[in-house]
PDB file of C-alpha atoms in Angstrom:
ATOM      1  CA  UNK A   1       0.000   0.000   0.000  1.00  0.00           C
ATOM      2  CA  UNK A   2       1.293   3.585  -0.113  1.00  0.00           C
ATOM      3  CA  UNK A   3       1.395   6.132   2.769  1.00  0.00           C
ATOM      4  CA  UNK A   4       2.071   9.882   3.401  1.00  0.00           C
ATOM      5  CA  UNK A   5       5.398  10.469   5.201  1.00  0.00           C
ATOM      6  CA  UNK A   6       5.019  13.058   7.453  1.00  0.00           C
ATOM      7  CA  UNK A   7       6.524  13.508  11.097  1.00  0.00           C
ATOM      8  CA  UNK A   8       2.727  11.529  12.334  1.00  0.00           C
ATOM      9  CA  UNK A   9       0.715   8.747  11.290  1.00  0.00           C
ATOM     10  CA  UNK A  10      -1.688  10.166   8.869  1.00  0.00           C
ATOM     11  CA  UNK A  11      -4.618   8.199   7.292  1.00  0.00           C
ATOM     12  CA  UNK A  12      -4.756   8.857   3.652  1.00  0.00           C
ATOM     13  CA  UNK A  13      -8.677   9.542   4.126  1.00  0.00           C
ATOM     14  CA  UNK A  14      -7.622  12.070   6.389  1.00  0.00           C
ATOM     15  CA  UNK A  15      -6.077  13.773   3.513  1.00  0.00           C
ATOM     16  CA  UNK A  16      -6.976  12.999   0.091  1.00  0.00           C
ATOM     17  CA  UNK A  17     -10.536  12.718  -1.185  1.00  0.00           C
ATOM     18  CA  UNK A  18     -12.337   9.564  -2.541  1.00  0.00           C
ATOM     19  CA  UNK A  19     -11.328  10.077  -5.871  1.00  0.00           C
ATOM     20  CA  UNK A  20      -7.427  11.027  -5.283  1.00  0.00           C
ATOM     21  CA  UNK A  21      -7.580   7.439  -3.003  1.00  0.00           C
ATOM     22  CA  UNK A  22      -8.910   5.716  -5.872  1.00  0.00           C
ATOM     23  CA  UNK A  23      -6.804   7.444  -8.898  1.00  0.00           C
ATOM     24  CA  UNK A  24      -3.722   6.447  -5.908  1.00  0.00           C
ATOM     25  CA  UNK A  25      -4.315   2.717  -5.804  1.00  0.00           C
ATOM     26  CA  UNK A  26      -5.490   2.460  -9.374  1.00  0.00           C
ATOM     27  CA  UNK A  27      -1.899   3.922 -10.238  1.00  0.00           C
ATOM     28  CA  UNK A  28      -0.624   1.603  -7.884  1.00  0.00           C
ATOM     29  CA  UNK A  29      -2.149  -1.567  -9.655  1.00  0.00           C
ATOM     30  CA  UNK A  30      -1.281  -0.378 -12.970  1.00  0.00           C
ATOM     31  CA  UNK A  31       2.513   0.157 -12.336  1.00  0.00           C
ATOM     32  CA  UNK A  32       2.844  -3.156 -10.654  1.00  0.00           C
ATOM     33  CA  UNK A  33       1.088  -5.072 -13.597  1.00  0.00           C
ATOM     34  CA  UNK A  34       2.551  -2.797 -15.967  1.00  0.00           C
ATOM     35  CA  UNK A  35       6.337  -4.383 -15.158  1.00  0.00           C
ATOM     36  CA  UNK A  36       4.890  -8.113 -14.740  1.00  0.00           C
ATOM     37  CA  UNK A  37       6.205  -9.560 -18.687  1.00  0.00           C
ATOM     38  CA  UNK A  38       3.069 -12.499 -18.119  1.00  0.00           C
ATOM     39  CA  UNK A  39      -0.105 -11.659 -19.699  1.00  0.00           C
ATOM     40  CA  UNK A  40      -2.761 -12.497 -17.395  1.00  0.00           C
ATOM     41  CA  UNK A  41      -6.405 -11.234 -17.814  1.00  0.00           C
ATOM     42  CA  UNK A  42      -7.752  -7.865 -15.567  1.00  0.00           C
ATOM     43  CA  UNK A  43     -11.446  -7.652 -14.067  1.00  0.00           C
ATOM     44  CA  UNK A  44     -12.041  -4.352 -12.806  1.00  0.00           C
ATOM     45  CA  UNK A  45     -15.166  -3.675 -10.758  1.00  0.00           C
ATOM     46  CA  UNK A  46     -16.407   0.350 -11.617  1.00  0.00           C
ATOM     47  CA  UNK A  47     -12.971   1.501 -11.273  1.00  0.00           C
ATOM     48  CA  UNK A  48     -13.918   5.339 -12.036  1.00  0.00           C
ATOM     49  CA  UNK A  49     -15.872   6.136  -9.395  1.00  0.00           C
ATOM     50  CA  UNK A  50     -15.767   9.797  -7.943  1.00  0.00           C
ATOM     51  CA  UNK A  51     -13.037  10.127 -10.512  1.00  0.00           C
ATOM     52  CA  UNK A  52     -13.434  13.374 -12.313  1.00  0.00           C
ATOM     53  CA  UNK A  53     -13.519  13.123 -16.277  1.00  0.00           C
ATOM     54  CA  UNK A  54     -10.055  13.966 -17.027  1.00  0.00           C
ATOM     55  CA  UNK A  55      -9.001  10.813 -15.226  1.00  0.00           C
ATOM     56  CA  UNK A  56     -11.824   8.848 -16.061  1.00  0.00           C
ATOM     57  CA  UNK A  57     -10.189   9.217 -20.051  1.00  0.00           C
ATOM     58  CA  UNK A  58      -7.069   8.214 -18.844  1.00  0.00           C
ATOM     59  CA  UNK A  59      -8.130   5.170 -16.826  1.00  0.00           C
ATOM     60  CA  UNK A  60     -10.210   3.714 -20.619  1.00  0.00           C
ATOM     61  CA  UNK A  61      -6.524   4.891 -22.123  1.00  0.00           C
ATOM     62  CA  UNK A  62      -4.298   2.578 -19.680  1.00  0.00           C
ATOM     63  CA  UNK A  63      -6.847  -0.499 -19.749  1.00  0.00           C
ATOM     64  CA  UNK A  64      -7.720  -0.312 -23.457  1.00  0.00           C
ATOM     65  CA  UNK A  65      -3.006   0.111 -23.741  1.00  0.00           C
ATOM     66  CA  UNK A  66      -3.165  -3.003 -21.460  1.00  0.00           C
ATOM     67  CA  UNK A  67      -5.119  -4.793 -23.895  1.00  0.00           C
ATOM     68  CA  UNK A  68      -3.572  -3.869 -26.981  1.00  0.00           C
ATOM     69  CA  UNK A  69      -0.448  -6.019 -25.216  1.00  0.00           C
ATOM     70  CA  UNK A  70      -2.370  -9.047 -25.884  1.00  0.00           C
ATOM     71  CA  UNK A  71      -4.378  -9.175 -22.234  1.00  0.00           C
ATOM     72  CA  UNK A  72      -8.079  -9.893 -21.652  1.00  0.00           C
ATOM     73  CA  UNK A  73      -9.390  -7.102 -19.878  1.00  0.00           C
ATOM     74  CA  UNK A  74     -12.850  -7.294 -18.057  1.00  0.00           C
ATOM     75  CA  UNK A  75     -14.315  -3.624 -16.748  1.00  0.00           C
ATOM     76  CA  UNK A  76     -18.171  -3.731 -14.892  1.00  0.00           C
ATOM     77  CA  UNK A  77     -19.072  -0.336 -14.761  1.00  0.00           C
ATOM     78  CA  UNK A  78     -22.418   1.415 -14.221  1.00  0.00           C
ATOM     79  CA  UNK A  79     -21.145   4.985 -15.729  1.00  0.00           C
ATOM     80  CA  UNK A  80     -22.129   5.971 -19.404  1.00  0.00           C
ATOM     81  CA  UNK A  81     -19.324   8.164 -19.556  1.00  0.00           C
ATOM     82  CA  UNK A  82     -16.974   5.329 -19.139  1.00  0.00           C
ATOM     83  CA  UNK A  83     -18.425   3.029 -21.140  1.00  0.00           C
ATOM     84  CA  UNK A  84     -18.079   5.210 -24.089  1.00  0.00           C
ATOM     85  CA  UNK A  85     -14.553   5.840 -23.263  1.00  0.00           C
ATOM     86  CA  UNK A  86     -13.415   2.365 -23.655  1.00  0.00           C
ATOM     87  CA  UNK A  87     -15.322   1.768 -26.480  1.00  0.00           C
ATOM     88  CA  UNK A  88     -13.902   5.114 -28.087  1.00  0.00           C
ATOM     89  CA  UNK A  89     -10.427   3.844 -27.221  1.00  0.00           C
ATOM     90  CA  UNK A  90     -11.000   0.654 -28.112  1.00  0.00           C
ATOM     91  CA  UNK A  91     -12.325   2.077 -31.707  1.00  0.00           C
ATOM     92  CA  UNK A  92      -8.981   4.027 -31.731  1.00  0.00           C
ATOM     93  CA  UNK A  93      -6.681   1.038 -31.329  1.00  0.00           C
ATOM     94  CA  UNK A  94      -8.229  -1.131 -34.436  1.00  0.00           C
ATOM     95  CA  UNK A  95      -7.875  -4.280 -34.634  1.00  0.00           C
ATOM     96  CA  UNK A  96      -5.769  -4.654 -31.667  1.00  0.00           C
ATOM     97  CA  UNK A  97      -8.245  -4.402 -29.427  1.00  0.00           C
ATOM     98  CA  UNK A  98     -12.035  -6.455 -30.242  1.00  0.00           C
ATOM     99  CA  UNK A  99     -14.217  -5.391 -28.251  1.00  0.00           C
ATOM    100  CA  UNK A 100     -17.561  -7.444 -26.989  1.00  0.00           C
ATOM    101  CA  UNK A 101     -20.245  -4.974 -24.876  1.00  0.00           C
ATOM    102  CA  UNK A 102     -22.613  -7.226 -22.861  1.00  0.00           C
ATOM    103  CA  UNK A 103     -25.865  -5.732 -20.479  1.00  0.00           C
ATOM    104  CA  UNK A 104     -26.023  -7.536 -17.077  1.00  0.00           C
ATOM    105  CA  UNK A 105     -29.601  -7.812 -15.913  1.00  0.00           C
ATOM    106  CA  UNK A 106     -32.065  -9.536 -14.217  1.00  0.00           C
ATOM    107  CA  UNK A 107     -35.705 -10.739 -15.708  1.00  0.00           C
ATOM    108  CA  UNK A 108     -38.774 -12.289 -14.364  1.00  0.00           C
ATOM    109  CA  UNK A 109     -37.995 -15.211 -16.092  1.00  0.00           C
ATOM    110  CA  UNK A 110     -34.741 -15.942 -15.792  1.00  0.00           C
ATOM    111  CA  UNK A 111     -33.772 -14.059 -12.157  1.00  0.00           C
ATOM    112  CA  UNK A 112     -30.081 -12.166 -11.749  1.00  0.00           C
ATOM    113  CA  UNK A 113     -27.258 -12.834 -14.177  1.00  0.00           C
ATOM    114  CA  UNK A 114     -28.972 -12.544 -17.789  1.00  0.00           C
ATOM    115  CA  UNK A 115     -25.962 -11.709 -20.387  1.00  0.00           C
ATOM    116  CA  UNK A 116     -26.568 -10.121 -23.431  1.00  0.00           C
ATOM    117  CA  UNK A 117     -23.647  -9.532 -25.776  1.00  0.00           C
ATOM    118  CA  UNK A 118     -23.676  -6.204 -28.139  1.00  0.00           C
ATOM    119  CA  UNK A 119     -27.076  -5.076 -26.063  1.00  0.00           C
ATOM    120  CA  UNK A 120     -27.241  -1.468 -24.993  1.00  0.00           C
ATOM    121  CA  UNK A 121     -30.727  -0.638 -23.017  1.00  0.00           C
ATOM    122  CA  UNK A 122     -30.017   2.471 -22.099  1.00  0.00           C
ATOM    123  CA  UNK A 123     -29.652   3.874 -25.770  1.00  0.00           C
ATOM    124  CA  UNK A 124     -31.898   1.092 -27.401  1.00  0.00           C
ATOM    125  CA  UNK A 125     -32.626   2.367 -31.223  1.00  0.00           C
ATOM    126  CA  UNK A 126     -35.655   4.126 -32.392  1.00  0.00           C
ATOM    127  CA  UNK A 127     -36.577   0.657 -34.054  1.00  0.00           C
ATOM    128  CA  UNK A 128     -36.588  -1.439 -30.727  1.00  0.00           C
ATOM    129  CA  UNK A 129     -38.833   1.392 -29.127  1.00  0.00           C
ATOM    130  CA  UNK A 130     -41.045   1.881 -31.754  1.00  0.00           C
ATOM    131  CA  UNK A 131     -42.082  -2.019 -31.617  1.00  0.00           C
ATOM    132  CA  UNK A 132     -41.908  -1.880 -27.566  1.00  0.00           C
ATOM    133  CA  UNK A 133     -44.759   0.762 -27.688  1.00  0.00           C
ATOM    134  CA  UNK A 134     -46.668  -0.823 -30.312  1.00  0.00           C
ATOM    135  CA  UNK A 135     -46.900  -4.097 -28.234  1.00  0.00           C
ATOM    136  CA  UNK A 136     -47.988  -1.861 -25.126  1.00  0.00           C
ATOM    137  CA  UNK A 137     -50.765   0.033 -27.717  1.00  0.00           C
ATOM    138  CA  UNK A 138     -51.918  -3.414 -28.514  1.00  0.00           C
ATOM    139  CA  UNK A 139     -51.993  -5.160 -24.913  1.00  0.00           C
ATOM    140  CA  UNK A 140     -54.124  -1.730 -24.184  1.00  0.00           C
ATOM    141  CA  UNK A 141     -57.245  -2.657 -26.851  1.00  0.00           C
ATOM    142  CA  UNK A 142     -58.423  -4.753 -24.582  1.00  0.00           C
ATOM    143  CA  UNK A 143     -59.235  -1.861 -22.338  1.00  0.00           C
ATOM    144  CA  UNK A 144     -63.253  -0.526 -21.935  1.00  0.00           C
ATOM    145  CA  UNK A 145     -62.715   1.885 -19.037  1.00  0.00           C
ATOM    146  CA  UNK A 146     -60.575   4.656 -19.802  1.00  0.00           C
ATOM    147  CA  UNK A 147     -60.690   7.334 -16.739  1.00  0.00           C
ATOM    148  CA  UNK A 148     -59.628   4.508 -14.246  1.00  0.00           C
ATOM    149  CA  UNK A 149     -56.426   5.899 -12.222  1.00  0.00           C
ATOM    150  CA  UNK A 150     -54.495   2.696 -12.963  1.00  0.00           C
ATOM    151  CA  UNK A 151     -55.507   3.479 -17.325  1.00  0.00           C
ATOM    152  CA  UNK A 152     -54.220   6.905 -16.431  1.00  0.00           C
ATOM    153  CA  UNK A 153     -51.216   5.770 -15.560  1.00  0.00           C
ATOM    154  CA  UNK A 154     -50.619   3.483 -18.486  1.00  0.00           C
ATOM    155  CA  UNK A 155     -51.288   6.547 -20.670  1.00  0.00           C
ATOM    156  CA  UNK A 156     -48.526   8.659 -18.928  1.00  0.00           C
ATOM    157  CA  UNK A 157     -46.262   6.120 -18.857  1.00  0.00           C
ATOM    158  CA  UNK A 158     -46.888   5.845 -22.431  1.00  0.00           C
ATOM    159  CA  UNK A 159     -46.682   9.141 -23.590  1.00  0.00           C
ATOM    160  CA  UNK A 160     -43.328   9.871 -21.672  1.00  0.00           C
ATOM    161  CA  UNK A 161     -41.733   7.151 -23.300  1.00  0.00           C
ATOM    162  CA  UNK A 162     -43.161   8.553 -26.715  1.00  0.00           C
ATOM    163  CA  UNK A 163     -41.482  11.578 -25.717  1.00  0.00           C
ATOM    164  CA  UNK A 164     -38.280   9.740 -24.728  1.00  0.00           C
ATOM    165  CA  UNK A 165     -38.378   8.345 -28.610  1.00  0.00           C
ATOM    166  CA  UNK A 166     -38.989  11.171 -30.500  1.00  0.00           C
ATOM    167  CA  UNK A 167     -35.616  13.004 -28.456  1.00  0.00           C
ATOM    168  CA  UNK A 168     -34.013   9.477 -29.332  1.00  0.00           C
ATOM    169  CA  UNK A 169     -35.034  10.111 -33.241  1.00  0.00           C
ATOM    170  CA  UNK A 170     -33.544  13.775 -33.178  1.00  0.00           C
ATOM    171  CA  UNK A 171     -30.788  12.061 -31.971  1.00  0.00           C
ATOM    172  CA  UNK A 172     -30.281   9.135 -34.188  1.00  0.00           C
ATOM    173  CA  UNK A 173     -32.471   9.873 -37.339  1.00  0.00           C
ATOM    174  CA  UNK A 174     -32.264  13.761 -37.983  1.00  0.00           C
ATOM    175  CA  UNK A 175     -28.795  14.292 -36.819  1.00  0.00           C
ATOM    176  CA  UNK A 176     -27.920  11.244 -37.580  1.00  0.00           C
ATOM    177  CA  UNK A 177     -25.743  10.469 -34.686  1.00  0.00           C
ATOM    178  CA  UNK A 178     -23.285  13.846 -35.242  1.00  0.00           C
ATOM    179  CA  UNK A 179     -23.629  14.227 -31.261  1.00  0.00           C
ATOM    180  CA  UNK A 180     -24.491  11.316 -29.312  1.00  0.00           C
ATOM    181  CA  UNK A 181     -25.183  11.213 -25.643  1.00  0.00           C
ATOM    182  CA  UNK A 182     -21.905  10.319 -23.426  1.00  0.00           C
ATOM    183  CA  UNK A 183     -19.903  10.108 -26.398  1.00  0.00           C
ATOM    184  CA  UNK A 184     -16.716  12.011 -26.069  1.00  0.00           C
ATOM    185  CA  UNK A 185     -16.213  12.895 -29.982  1.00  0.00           C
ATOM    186  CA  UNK A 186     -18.674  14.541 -32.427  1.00  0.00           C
ATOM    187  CA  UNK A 187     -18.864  13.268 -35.805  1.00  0.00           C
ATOM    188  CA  UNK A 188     -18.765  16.008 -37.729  1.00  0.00           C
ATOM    189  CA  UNK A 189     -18.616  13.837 -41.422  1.00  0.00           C
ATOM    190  CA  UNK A 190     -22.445  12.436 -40.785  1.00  0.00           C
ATOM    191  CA  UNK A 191     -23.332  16.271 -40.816  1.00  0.00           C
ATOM    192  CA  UNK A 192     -23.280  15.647 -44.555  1.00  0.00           C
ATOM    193  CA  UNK A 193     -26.955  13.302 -43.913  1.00  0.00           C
ATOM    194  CA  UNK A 194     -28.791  16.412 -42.193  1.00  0.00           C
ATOM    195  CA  UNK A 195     -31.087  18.227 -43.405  1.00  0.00           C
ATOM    196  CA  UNK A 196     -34.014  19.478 -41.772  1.00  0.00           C
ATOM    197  CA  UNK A 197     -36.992  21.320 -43.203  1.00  0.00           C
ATOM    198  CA  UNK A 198     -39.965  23.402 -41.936  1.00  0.00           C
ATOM    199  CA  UNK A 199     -42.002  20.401 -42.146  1.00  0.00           C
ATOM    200  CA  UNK A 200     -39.869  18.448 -39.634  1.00  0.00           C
ATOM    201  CA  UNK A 201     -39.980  21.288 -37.264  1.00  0.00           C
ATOM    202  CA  UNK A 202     -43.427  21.437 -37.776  1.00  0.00           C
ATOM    203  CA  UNK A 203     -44.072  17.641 -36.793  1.00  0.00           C
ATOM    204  CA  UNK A 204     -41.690  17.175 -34.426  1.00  0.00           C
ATOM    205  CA  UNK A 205     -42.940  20.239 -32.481  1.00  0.00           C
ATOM    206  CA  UNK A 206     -46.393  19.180 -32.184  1.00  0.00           C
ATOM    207  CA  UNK A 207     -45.696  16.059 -31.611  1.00  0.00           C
ATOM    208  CA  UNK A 208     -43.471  16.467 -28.823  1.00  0.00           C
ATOM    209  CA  UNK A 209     -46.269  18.907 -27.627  1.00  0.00           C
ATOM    210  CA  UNK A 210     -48.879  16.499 -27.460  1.00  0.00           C
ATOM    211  CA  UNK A 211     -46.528  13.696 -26.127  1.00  0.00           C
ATOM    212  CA  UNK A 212     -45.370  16.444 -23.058  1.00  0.00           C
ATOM    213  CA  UNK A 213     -49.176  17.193 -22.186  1.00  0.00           C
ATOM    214  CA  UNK A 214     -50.140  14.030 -21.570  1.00  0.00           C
ATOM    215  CA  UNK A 215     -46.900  12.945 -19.280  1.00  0.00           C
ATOM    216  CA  UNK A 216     -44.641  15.354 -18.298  1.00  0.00           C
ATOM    217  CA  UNK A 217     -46.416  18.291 -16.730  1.00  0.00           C
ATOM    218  CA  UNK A 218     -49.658  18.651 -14.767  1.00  0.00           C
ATOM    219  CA  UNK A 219     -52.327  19.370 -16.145  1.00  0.00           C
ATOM    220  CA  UNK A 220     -54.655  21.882 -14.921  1.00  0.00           C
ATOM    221  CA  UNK A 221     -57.985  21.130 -13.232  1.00  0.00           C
ATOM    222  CA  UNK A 222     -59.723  23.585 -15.996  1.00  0.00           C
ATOM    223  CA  UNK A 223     -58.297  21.884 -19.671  1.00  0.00           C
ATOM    224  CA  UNK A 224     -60.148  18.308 -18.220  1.00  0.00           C
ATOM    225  CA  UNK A 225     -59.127  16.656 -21.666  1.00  0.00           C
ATOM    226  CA  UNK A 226     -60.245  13.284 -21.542  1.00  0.00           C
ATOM    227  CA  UNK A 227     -57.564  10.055 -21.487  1.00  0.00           C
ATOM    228  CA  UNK A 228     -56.154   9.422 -25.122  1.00  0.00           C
ATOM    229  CA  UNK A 229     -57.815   5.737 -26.444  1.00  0.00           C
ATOM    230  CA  UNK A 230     -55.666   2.825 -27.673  1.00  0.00           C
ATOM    231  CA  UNK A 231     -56.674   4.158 -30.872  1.00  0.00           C
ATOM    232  CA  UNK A 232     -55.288   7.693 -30.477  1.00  0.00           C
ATOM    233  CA  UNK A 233     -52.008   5.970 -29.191  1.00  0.00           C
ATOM    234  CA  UNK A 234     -51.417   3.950 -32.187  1.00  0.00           C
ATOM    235  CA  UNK A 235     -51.881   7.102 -34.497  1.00  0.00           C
ATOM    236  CA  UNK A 236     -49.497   8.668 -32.325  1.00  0.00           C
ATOM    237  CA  UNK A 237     -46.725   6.069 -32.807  1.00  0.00           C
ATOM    238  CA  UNK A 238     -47.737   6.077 -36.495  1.00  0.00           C
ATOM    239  CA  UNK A 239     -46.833   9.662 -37.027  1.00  0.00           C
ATOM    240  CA  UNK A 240     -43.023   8.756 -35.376  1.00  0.00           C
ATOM    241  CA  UNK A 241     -42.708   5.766 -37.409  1.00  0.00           C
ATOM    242  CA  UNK A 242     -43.732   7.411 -40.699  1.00  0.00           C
ATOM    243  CA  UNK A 243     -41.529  10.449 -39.679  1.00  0.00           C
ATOM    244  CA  UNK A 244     -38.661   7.516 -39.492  1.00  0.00           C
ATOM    245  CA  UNK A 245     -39.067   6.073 -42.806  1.00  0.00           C
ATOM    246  CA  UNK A 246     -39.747   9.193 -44.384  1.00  0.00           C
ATOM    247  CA  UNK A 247     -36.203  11.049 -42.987  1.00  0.00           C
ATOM    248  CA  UNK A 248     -34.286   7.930 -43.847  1.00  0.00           C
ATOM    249  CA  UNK A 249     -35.192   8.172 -47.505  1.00  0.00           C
ATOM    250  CA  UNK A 250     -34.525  11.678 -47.568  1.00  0.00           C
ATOM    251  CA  UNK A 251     -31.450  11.185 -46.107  1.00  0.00           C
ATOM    252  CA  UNK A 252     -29.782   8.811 -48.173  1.00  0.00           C
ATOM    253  CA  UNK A 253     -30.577  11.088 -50.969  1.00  0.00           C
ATOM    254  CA  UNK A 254     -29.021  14.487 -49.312  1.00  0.00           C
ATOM    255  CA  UNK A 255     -26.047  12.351 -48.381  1.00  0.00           C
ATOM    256  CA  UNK A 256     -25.727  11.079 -52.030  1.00  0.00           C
ATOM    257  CA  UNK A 257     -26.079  14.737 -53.052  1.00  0.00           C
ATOM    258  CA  UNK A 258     -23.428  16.004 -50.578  1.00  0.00           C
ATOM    259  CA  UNK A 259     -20.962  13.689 -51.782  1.00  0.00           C
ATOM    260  CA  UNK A 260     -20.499  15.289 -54.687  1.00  0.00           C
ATOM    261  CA  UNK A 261     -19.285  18.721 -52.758  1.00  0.00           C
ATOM    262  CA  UNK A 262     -15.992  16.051 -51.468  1.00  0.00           C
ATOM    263  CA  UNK A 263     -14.413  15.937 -54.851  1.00  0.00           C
ATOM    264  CA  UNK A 264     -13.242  18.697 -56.848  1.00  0.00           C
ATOM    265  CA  UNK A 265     -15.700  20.221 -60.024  1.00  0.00           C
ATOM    266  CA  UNK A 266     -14.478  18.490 -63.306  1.00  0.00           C
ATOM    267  CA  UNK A 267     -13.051  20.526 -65.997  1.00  0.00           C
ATOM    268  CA  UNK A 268     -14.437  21.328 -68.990  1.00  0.00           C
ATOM    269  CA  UNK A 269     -11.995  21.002 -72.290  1.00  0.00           C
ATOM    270  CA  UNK A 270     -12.553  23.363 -75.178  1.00  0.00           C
TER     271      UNK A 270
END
């Protein structure tokens, strides 16, 4: 272990913070297995916490280096940021480093433990959650009475994960992934798939105005609008989907069209 000289005994929690304690012993197991020529695996348990984001890159930097030696390393984590670190430094390195993300969770079914390999809840795609609410719009048909508290509830749940899905799409489909969430670098080429026209605003906006009303605000005693219907629901998801399928045509088209601004104008001979 490593201690403060000083004329006392002094606990290192009496001196440095969480973070510096973990950013100490971190460097400490880093230079040990740094000069050790074997090439065992690493499993690191959420090695970044209360690290601040400046060491947090430089902890993904050293493990992803590690691997790149010709070492298995493991990392659990529960931070975003870190996750895509690694996989940012990981994309860096090439083929030196493969890379296989996997989701720990637990189901009804099948209890703690469940692995999935390449599975990322937390950012599923616009696909997976346009399906998701379909299948909740369809287990709702069965429904007579709407102004029950528990149908309430359904709805609002509903409608704030349509709003969810929509921010997803700006995300994913109209910027097409330029600026992602928790990822460190912005990828300025897909800029060349954008394009966004009056008529996007104009759907977007009211859709994410409907989508707010009925989940994330309260609404007042006096507007009394009665509960959207299964019916009304499935529209709703229509006009994302639709707004999907549309964009994506568009935007192979303005990407195809863009190209062309890459290479120089040809000459004309005379």
């Amino acid at each position: 272990s490593v201690g403060l000289n000083g004329s006392g005994k002094v606990k290192n929690n009496q001196i440095l913070s969480e973070g510096e304690q973990r950013a100490l012993a971190l460097a400490c197991f880093l230079a040990e297995i740094g000069g050790d020529d074997a090439r065992y695996g690493i499993i690191v348990d959420d090695p970044v916490s209360s690290l601040d984001h400046m060491r947090l890159r430089k902890v993904a930097q050293r493990l992803v280096a590690e691997a790149r030696k010709g070492r298995q390393v493991i990392v659990f984590t529960h931070n975003l940021v870190f996750f895509n670190e690694m996989v940012s430094e990981a994309a860096r390195a090439g083929n030196g480093v493969p890379l296989v993300k996997s989701v720990v969770s637990k189901t009804q079914a099948d209890g703690f433990g469940v692995i999935r390999e390449n599975s990322e809840p937390w950012v599923a795609d616009l696909n997976a959650r346009i399906t998701a609410l379909r299948e909740r719009v369809k287990a709702l048909k069965a429904v007579t009475e709407f102004d029950t508290d528990e149908y309430r509830r359904q709805a609002k749940d509903f409608y704030s994960d349509l709003r969810e899905s929509w921010e997803r799409a700006v995300e994913e489909i109209v910027l097409a992934k330029t600026v992602v969430r928790f990822v460190p670098d912005v990828m300025t080429g897909r800029l060349k798939e954008v394009s966004v026209t009056d008529e996007d605003y104009r759907t977007i906006y009211f859709a994410m105005k409907r989508a707010s009303e009925r989940s994330g605000h309260d609404m007042s005693v006096g507007r009394d609008l009665p509960q959207p219907s299964p019916d009304e629901m499935e529209a709703d998801v229509k006009t994302l989907d639709d707004f999907r399928l549309d964009y994506n045509k568009r935007r192979k088209a303005t990407s195809s069209a863009r190209e062309a601004l890459e290479n120089p104008r040809v000459a004309t001979l005379i």
